[in-house]
Amino acid sequence: MYMTSIELLPLRDVSESCAPQIVDAITSEAADGLARQLKALADPTRLRLVSMVAAHPAAEACVCDLQEPLGLSQPTVSHHLKTLVDAGFLHREKRGTWAYYSLVPRALDRVAGLITTV
Amino acid sequence: MYMTSIELLPLRDVSESCAPQIVDAITSEAADGLARQLKALADPTRLRLVSMVAAHPAAEACVCDLQEPLGLSQPTVSHHLKTLVDAGFLHREKRGTWAYYSLVPRALDRVAGLITTV
């Protein structure tokens, strides 16, 4: 019979001094995944980009509207947008000349939920 | 009469092509602050430390119980704990030989709330 793979942190002998048992904690794999997503958000420009997209009608914005308010070069803004797309926070769609970015539904809520239950 | 200091992103002339108005978005100061807090959390070891503290009775753990499960040196663990204390997620109290770390109430909830309303 095989057990499902659940990583538990090592338990310590309660007879040791200063050693309450750790009965539950985030797995190292879950911590790696959440850290990657938080790193993608942990930048002022990227937070402002997410916020600007969210503030647009239908939570979708043309890349042409995101560059000017930030005062950054097009390659810099594109780099930040790619990071947010790769992390699953924004969706990118090319339509004609421009790329349009929209919020991935519930992506921010999901990360927020993981933080409160870490 | 003085206005309170609320930063709004520049509005663009709606007659321009591809230019819906941005009526509300996170201020750059708020983005800086939230990015700093997220950076402090955006590390697998620090997420595991927060999780281990939370899993201890009364959400308080002796530093002596946090080092061994991570398999990291004492200076490395201390560095990560200091980052979490500086960011306002953990509280540190020295009692006798050991330092004890506890969760700052509602700190994780507050950051999660900011993410969902970014």
PDB file of C-alpha atoms in Angstrom:
ATOM      1  CA  MET A   1       0.000   0.000   0.000  1.00  0.00           C
ATOM      2  CA  TYR A   2       1.358   3.389  -0.972  1.00  0.00           C
ATOM      3  CA  MET A   3       0.878   6.530   1.046  1.00  0.00           C
ATOM      4  CA  THR A   4       0.094   9.774  -0.756  1.00  0.00           C
ATOM      5  CA  SER A   5       3.097  12.072  -0.812  1.00  0.00           C
ATOM      6  CA  ILE A   6       2.590  14.612   1.957  1.00  0.00           C
ATOM      7  CA  GLU A   7       5.721  16.225   3.308  1.00  0.00           C
ATOM      8  CA  LEU A   8       5.724  16.788   7.035  1.00  0.00           C
ATOM      9  CA  LEU A   9       8.464  18.643   8.795  1.00  0.00           C
ATOM     10  CA  PRO A  10      10.577  16.399  11.057  1.00  0.00           C
ATOM     11  CA  LEU A  11       9.099  15.804  14.474  1.00  0.00           C
ATOM     12  CA  ARG A  12      11.387  16.143  17.430  1.00  0.00           C
ATOM     13  CA  ASP A  13      11.496  14.103  20.606  1.00  0.00           C
ATOM     14  CA  VAL A  14       9.322  16.000  23.089  1.00  0.00           C
ATOM     15  CA  SER A  15      11.774  15.040  25.825  1.00  0.00           C
ATOM     16  CA  GLU A  16      14.293  17.480  24.303  1.00  0.00           C
ATOM     17  CA  SER A  17      14.362  20.900  25.880  1.00  0.00           C
ATOM     18  CA  CYS A  18      12.477  23.638  24.042  1.00  0.00           C
ATOM     19  CA  ALA A  19      10.849  21.274  21.578  1.00  0.00           C
ATOM     20  CA  PRO A  20       7.114  21.515  20.996  1.00  0.00           C
ATOM     21  CA  GLN A  21       6.097  19.279  18.106  1.00  0.00           C
ATOM     22  CA  ILE A  22       5.521  20.871  14.731  1.00  0.00           C
ATOM     23  CA  VAL A  23       2.433  19.055  13.527  1.00  0.00           C
ATOM     24  CA  ASP A  24       1.651  21.002  10.384  1.00  0.00           C
ATOM     25  CA  ALA A  25       3.425  23.524   8.189  1.00  0.00           C
ATOM     26  CA  ILE A  26       3.633  24.485   4.531  1.00  0.00           C
ATOM     27  CA  THR A  27       5.550  21.952   2.421  1.00  0.00           C
ATOM     28  CA  SER A  28       8.789  23.093   0.815  1.00  0.00           C
ATOM     29  CA  GLU A  29       7.209  22.578  -2.635  1.00  0.00           C
ATOM     30  CA  ALA A  30       4.223  24.755  -1.751  1.00  0.00           C
ATOM     31  CA  ALA A  31       6.572  27.381  -0.293  1.00  0.00           C
ATOM     32  CA  ASP A  32       8.604  27.393  -3.534  1.00  0.00           C
ATOM     33  CA  GLY A  33       5.479  27.924  -5.632  1.00  0.00           C
ATOM     34  CA  LEU A  34       4.021  30.663  -3.462  1.00  0.00           C
ATOM     35  CA  ALA A  35       7.395  32.435  -3.233  1.00  0.00           C
ATOM     36  CA  ARG A  36       7.630  32.478  -7.043  1.00  0.00           C
ATOM     37  CA  GLN A  37       4.194  34.073  -7.344  1.00  0.00           C
ATOM     38  CA  LEU A  38       4.898  36.616  -4.607  1.00  0.00           C
ATOM     39  CA  LYS A  39       8.219  37.562  -6.266  1.00  0.00           C
ATOM     40  CA  ALA A  40       6.308  38.368  -9.443  1.00  0.00           C
ATOM     41  CA  LEU A  41       4.056  40.739  -7.484  1.00  0.00           C
ATOM     42  CA  ALA A  42       6.739  42.158  -5.197  1.00  0.00           C
ATOM     43  CA  ASP A  43       7.697  45.089  -7.388  1.00  0.00           C
ATOM     44  CA  PRO A  44       6.155  48.579  -7.328  1.00  0.00           C
ATOM     45  CA  THR A  45       5.912  48.853 -11.115  1.00  0.00           C
ATOM     46  CA  ARG A  46       4.257  45.456 -11.459  1.00  0.00           C
ATOM     47  CA  LEU A  47       1.780  46.241  -8.678  1.00  0.00           C
ATOM     48  CA  ARG A  48       0.898  49.483 -10.453  1.00  0.00           C
ATOM     49  CA  LEU A  49       0.472  47.633 -13.759  1.00  0.00           C
ATOM     50  CA  VAL A  50      -1.919  45.129 -12.155  1.00  0.00           C
ATOM     51  CA  SER A  51      -3.780  47.993 -10.516  1.00  0.00           C
ATOM     52  CA  MET A  52      -4.016  49.961 -13.767  1.00  0.00           C
ATOM     53  CA  VAL A  53      -5.335  46.947 -15.676  1.00  0.00           C
ATOM     54  CA  ALA A  54      -7.889  46.334 -12.904  1.00  0.00           C
ATOM     55  CA  ALA A  55      -9.009  49.979 -13.090  1.00  0.00           C
ATOM     56  CA  HIS A  56      -9.745  49.781 -16.818  1.00  0.00           C
ATOM     57  CA  PRO A  57     -13.201  48.893 -18.097  1.00  0.00           C
ATOM     58  CA  ALA A  58     -13.704  45.107 -17.985  1.00  0.00           C
ATOM     59  CA  ALA A  59     -10.280  44.846 -16.298  1.00  0.00           C
ATOM     60  CA  GLU A  60      -8.585  44.899 -19.697  1.00  0.00           C
ATOM     61  CA  ALA A  61      -6.056  47.459 -20.924  1.00  0.00           C
ATOM     62  CA  CYS A  62      -4.155  48.154 -24.118  1.00  0.00           C
ATOM     63  CA  VAL A  63      -0.385  48.123 -23.621  1.00  0.00           C
ATOM     64  CA  CYS A  64      -0.390  51.567 -25.263  1.00  0.00           C
ATOM     65  CA  ASP A  65      -2.214  52.936 -22.199  1.00  0.00           C
ATOM     66  CA  LEU A  66       0.060  51.351 -19.633  1.00  0.00           C
ATOM     67  CA  GLN A  67       3.396  52.830 -20.713  1.00  0.00           C
ATOM     68  CA  GLU A  68       2.775  56.549 -20.473  1.00  0.00           C
ATOM     69  CA  PRO A  69       1.505  56.801 -16.870  1.00  0.00           C
ATOM     70  CA  LEU A  70       4.550  54.912 -15.584  1.00  0.00           C
ATOM     71  CA  GLY A  71       7.095  57.021 -17.448  1.00  0.00           C
ATOM     72  CA  LEU A  72       9.103  53.924 -18.338  1.00  0.00           C
ATOM     73  CA  SER A  73      10.460  52.676 -21.643  1.00  0.00           C
ATOM     74  CA  GLN A  74       8.422  50.247 -23.730  1.00  0.00           C
ATOM     75  CA  PRO A  75      10.917  47.363 -23.245  1.00  0.00           C
ATOM     76  CA  THR A  76      10.873  47.850 -19.462  1.00  0.00           C
ATOM     77  CA  VAL A  77       7.068  47.829 -19.310  1.00  0.00           C
ATOM     78  CA  SER A  78       6.968  44.801 -21.616  1.00  0.00           C
ATOM     79  CA  HIS A  79       9.413  42.947 -19.367  1.00  0.00           C
ATOM     80  CA  HIS A  80       7.255  43.597 -16.292  1.00  0.00           C
ATOM     81  CA  LEU A  81       4.093  42.581 -18.156  1.00  0.00           C
ATOM     82  CA  LYS A  82       5.737  39.337 -19.294  1.00  0.00           C
ATOM     83  CA  THR A  83       6.664  38.544 -15.675  1.00  0.00           C
ATOM     84  CA  LEU A  84       3.027  39.038 -14.641  1.00  0.00           C
ATOM     85  CA  VAL A  85       1.766  36.891 -17.532  1.00  0.00           C
ATOM     86  CA  ASP A  86       4.285  34.118 -16.743  1.00  0.00           C
ATOM     87  CA  ALA A  87       3.210  34.155 -13.076  1.00  0.00           C
ATOM     88  CA  GLY A  88      -0.431  33.758 -14.043  1.00  0.00           C
ATOM     89  CA  PHE A  89      -1.729  37.163 -12.965  1.00  0.00           C
ATOM     90  CA  LEU A  90      -2.329  38.685 -16.414  1.00  0.00           C
ATOM     91  CA  HIS A  91      -3.589  37.297 -19.680  1.00  0.00           C
ATOM     92  CA  ARG A  92      -2.177  38.713 -22.958  1.00  0.00           C
ATOM     93  CA  GLU A  93      -4.034  38.892 -26.247  1.00  0.00           C
ATOM     94  CA  LYS A  94      -2.757  40.453 -29.470  1.00  0.00           C
ATOM     95  CA  ARG A  95      -5.463  42.264 -31.432  1.00  0.00           C
ATOM     96  CA  GLY A  96      -4.311  44.183 -34.491  1.00  0.00           C
ATOM     97  CA  THR A  97      -1.427  46.514 -33.691  1.00  0.00           C
ATOM     98  CA  TRP A  98      -1.696  46.296 -29.929  1.00  0.00           C
ATOM     99  CA  ALA A  99      -1.478  43.728 -27.168  1.00  0.00           C
ATOM    100  CA  TYR A 100      -4.260  43.796 -24.577  1.00  0.00           C
ATOM    101  CA  TYR A 101      -3.767  42.674 -20.987  1.00  0.00           C
ATOM    102  CA  SER A 102      -6.532  41.456 -18.718  1.00  0.00           C
ATOM    103  CA  LEU A 103      -6.638  40.186 -15.153  1.00  0.00           C
ATOM    104  CA  VAL A 104      -6.707  36.415 -14.798  1.00  0.00           C
ATOM    105  CA  PRO A 105      -9.896  35.849 -12.776  1.00  0.00           C
ATOM    106  CA  ARG A 106      -9.302  34.954  -9.118  1.00  0.00           C
ATOM    107  CA  ALA A 107      -5.482  34.828  -9.468  1.00  0.00           C
ATOM    108  CA  LEU A 108      -4.945  37.588  -6.889  1.00  0.00           C
ATOM    109  CA  ASP A 109      -7.601  36.122  -4.574  1.00  0.00           C
ATOM    110  CA  ARG A 110      -5.909  32.724  -4.752  1.00  0.00           C
ATOM    111  CA  VAL A 111      -2.507  34.126  -3.712  1.00  0.00           C
ATOM    112  CA  ALA A 112      -4.124  36.204  -0.970  1.00  0.00           C
ATOM    113  CA  GLY A 113      -5.839  33.076   0.322  1.00  0.00           C
ATOM    114  CA  LEU A 114      -2.544  31.177   0.387  1.00  0.00           C
ATOM    115  CA  ILE A 115      -0.926  33.977   2.398  1.00  0.00           C
ATOM    116  CA  THR A 116      -3.613  33.892   5.085  1.00  0.00           C
ATOM    117  CA  THR A 117      -3.344  30.119   5.444  1.00  0.00           C
ATOM    118  CA  VAL A 118       0.438  29.827   5.207  1.00  0.00           C
TER     119      VAL A 118
ATOM    120  CA  MET B   1      -7.932  75.037   1.713  1.00  0.00           C
ATOM    121  CA  TYR B   2      -5.578  72.117   1.284  1.00  0.00           C
ATOM    122  CA  MET B   3      -6.500  68.900  -0.466  1.00  0.00           C
ATOM    123  CA  THR B   4      -5.430  65.624   1.084  1.00  0.00           C
ATOM    124  CA  SER B   5      -2.561  64.073  -0.824  1.00  0.00           C
ATOM    125  CA  ILE B   6      -4.066  61.479  -3.140  1.00  0.00           C
ATOM    126  CA  GLU B   7      -2.004  60.628  -6.195  1.00  0.00           C
ATOM    127  CA  LEU B   8      -3.995  59.962  -9.301  1.00  0.00           C
ATOM    128  CA  LEU B   9      -2.412  58.613 -12.440  1.00  0.00           C
ATOM    129  CA  PRO B  10      -2.438  61.081 -15.343  1.00  0.00           C
ATOM    130  CA  LEU B  11      -5.656  61.117 -17.297  1.00  0.00           C
ATOM    131  CA  ARG B  12      -5.398  61.079 -21.057  1.00  0.00           C
ATOM    132  CA  ASP B  13      -7.480  62.889 -23.602  1.00  0.00           C
ATOM    133  CA  VAL B  14     -10.283  60.484 -24.520  1.00  0.00           C
ATOM    134  CA  SER B  15     -10.050  61.703 -28.094  1.00  0.00           C
ATOM    135  CA  GLU B  16      -6.707  59.899 -28.421  1.00  0.00           C
ATOM    136  CA  SER B  17      -6.885  56.466 -29.960  1.00  0.00           C
ATOM    137  CA  CYS B  18      -6.763  53.548 -27.544  1.00  0.00           C
ATOM    138  CA  ALA B  19      -7.145  55.700 -24.464  1.00  0.00           C
ATOM    139  CA  PRO B  20      -9.764  54.798 -21.893  1.00  0.00           C
ATOM    140  CA  GLN B  21      -9.417  56.978 -18.799  1.00  0.00           C
ATOM    141  CA  ILE B  22      -7.671  55.491 -15.793  1.00  0.00           C
ATOM    142  CA  VAL B  23      -9.832  56.753 -12.955  1.00  0.00           C
ATOM    143  CA  ASP B  24      -8.329  54.888 -10.046  1.00  0.00           C
ATOM    144  CA  ALA B  25      -5.150  52.935  -9.377  1.00  0.00           C
ATOM    145  CA  ILE B  26      -2.753  52.242  -6.521  1.00  0.00           C
ATOM    146  CA  THR B  27      -0.523  55.226  -5.680  1.00  0.00           C
ATOM    147  CA  SER B  28       3.208  54.816  -6.246  1.00  0.00           C
ATOM    148  CA  GLU B  29       3.780  55.213  -2.472  1.00  0.00           C
ATOM    149  CA  ALA B  30       1.299  52.459  -1.669  1.00  0.00           C
ATOM    150  CA  ALA B  31       2.879  50.260  -4.357  1.00  0.00           C
ATOM    151  CA  ASP B  32       6.326  50.834  -2.815  1.00  0.00           C
ATOM    152  CA  GLY B  33       5.093  49.830   0.637  1.00  0.00           C
ATOM    153  CA  LEU B  34       3.223  46.740  -0.508  1.00  0.00           C
ATOM    154  CA  ALA B  35       6.151  45.644  -2.706  1.00  0.00           C
ATOM    155  CA  ARG B  36       8.479  45.875   0.315  1.00  0.00           C
ATOM    156  CA  GLN B  37       6.187  43.670   2.390  1.00  0.00           C
ATOM    157  CA  LEU B  38       5.710  41.148  -0.422  1.00  0.00           C
ATOM    158  CA  LYS B  39       9.497  40.964  -0.959  1.00  0.00           C
ATOM    159  CA  ALA B  40       9.898  40.000   2.683  1.00  0.00           C
ATOM    160  CA  LEU B  41       7.432  37.122   2.187  1.00  0.00           C
ATOM    161  CA  ALA B  42       8.591  36.118  -1.298  1.00  0.00           C
ATOM    162  CA  ASP B  43      11.154  33.560  -0.187  1.00  0.00           C
ATOM    163  CA  PRO B  44      10.554  29.838   0.423  1.00  0.00           C
ATOM    164  CA  THR B  45      12.535  29.750   3.674  1.00  0.00           C
ATOM    165  CA  ARG B  46      10.731  32.785   5.089  1.00  0.00           C
ATOM    166  CA  LEU B  47       7.334  31.369   4.120  1.00  0.00           C
ATOM    167  CA  ARG B  48       8.247  28.119   5.901  1.00  0.00           C
ATOM    168  CA  LEU B  49       9.394  30.066   8.969  1.00  0.00           C
ATOM    169  CA  VAL B  50       6.088  31.963   9.132  1.00  0.00           C
ATOM    170  CA  SER B  51       4.224  28.696   8.658  1.00  0.00           C
ATOM    171  CA  MET B  52       6.236  26.924  11.363  1.00  0.00           C
ATOM    172  CA  VAL B  53       5.663  29.739  13.854  1.00  0.00           C
ATOM    173  CA  ALA B  54       1.935  29.673  13.027  1.00  0.00           C
ATOM    174  CA  ALA B  55       1.841  25.897  13.583  1.00  0.00           C
ATOM    175  CA  HIS B  56       3.297  26.177  17.091  1.00  0.00           C
ATOM    176  CA  PRO B  57       1.060  26.464  20.144  1.00  0.00           C
ATOM    177  CA  ALA B  58      -0.137  30.065  20.557  1.00  0.00           C
ATOM    178  CA  ALA B  59       1.632  30.896  17.262  1.00  0.00           C
ATOM    179  CA  GLU B  60       4.914  31.363  19.113  1.00  0.00           C
ATOM    180  CA  ALA B  61       8.125  29.403  18.562  1.00  0.00           C
ATOM    181  CA  CYS B  62      11.573  29.301  20.089  1.00  0.00           C
ATOM    182  CA  VAL B  63      14.334  30.012  17.572  1.00  0.00           C
ATOM    183  CA  CYS B  64      15.914  26.753  18.723  1.00  0.00           C
ATOM    184  CA  ASP B  65      12.971  24.866  17.147  1.00  0.00           C
ATOM    185  CA  LEU B  66      13.074  26.707  13.841  1.00  0.00           C
ATOM    186  CA  GLN B  67      16.643  25.969  12.782  1.00  0.00           C
ATOM    187  CA  GLU B  68      16.735  22.184  12.715  1.00  0.00           C
ATOM    188  CA  PRO B  69      13.734  21.473  10.441  1.00  0.00           C
ATOM    189  CA  LEU B  70      15.099  23.835   7.785  1.00  0.00           C
ATOM    190  CA  GLY B  71      18.599  22.357   7.785  1.00  0.00           C
ATOM    191  CA  LEU B  72      20.117  25.836   7.559  1.00  0.00           C
ATOM    192  CA  SER B  73      22.817  27.520   9.615  1.00  0.00           C
ATOM    193  CA  GLN B  74      21.865  29.637  12.605  1.00  0.00           C
ATOM    194  CA  PRO B  75      23.071  32.917  10.979  1.00  0.00           C
ATOM    195  CA  THR B  76      21.008  32.187   7.847  1.00  0.00           C
ATOM    196  CA  VAL B  77      17.865  31.472   9.858  1.00  0.00           C
ATOM    197  CA  SER B  78      18.474  34.561  12.004  1.00  0.00           C
ATOM    198  CA  HIS B  79      18.834  36.706   8.880  1.00  0.00           C
ATOM    199  CA  HIS B  80      15.503  35.469   7.506  1.00  0.00           C
ATOM    200  CA  LEU B  81      13.778  35.970  10.879  1.00  0.00           C
ATOM    201  CA  LYS B  82      15.124  39.534  11.081  1.00  0.00           C
ATOM    202  CA  THR B  83      13.701  40.268   7.624  1.00  0.00           C
ATOM    203  CA  LEU B  84      10.289  39.031   8.773  1.00  0.00           C
ATOM    204  CA  VAL B  85      10.475  41.075  11.990  1.00  0.00           C
ATOM    205  CA  ASP B  86      11.532  44.212  10.087  1.00  0.00           C
ATOM    206  CA  ALA B  87       8.625  43.746   7.664  1.00  0.00           C
ATOM    207  CA  GLY B  88       6.161  43.507  10.536  1.00  0.00           C
ATOM    208  CA  PHE B  89       5.161  39.847  10.166  1.00  0.00           C
ATOM    209  CA  LEU B  90       6.895  38.458  13.274  1.00  0.00           C
ATOM    210  CA  HIS B  91       7.460  39.772  16.757  1.00  0.00           C
ATOM    211  CA  ARG B  92      10.704  38.859  18.587  1.00  0.00           C
ATOM    212  CA  GLU B  93      11.089  38.521  22.324  1.00  0.00           C
ATOM    213  CA  LYS B  94      14.229  37.426  24.167  1.00  0.00           C
ATOM    214  CA  ARG B  95      13.506  35.247  27.220  1.00  0.00           C
ATOM    215  CA  GLY B  96      16.515  33.785  28.999  1.00  0.00           C
ATOM    216  CA  THR B  97      18.819  32.006  26.563  1.00  0.00           C
ATOM    217  CA  TRP B  98      16.447  31.939  23.635  1.00  0.00           C
ATOM    218  CA  ALA B  99      14.584  34.324  21.376  1.00  0.00           C
ATOM    219  CA  TYR B 100      10.906  33.568  20.777  1.00  0.00           C
ATOM    220  CA  TYR B 101       9.084  34.546  17.617  1.00  0.00           C
ATOM    221  CA  SER B 102       5.333  35.077  17.369  1.00  0.00           C
ATOM    222  CA  LEU B 103       3.018  36.084  14.546  1.00  0.00           C
ATOM    223  CA  VAL B 104       2.030  39.735  14.527  1.00  0.00           C
ATOM    224  CA  PRO B 105      -1.781  39.562  14.669  1.00  0.00           C
ATOM    225  CA  ARG B 106      -3.527  40.315  11.384  1.00  0.00           C
ATOM    226  CA  ALA B 107      -0.284  41.208   9.531  1.00  0.00           C
ATOM    227  CA  LEU B 108      -0.761  38.445   6.936  1.00  0.00           C
ATOM    228  CA  ASP B 109      -4.472  39.233   6.604  1.00  0.00           C
ATOM    229  CA  ARG B 110      -3.660  42.890   5.995  1.00  0.00           C
ATOM    230  CA  VAL B 111      -1.235  42.127   3.151  1.00  0.00           C
ATOM    231  CA  ALA B 112      -3.677  39.611   1.656  1.00  0.00           C
ATOM    232  CA  GLY B 113      -6.389  42.270   1.759  1.00  0.00           C
ATOM    233  CA  LEU B 114      -4.130  44.747  -0.040  1.00  0.00           C
ATOM    234  CA  ILE B 115      -3.418  42.209  -2.777  1.00  0.00           C
ATOM    235  CA  THR B 116      -7.094  41.615  -3.472  1.00  0.00           C
ATOM    236  CA  THR B 117      -7.810  45.340  -3.695  1.00  0.00           C
ATOM    237  CA  VAL B 118      -4.686  46.362  -5.617  1.00  0.00           C
TER     238      VAL B 118
END
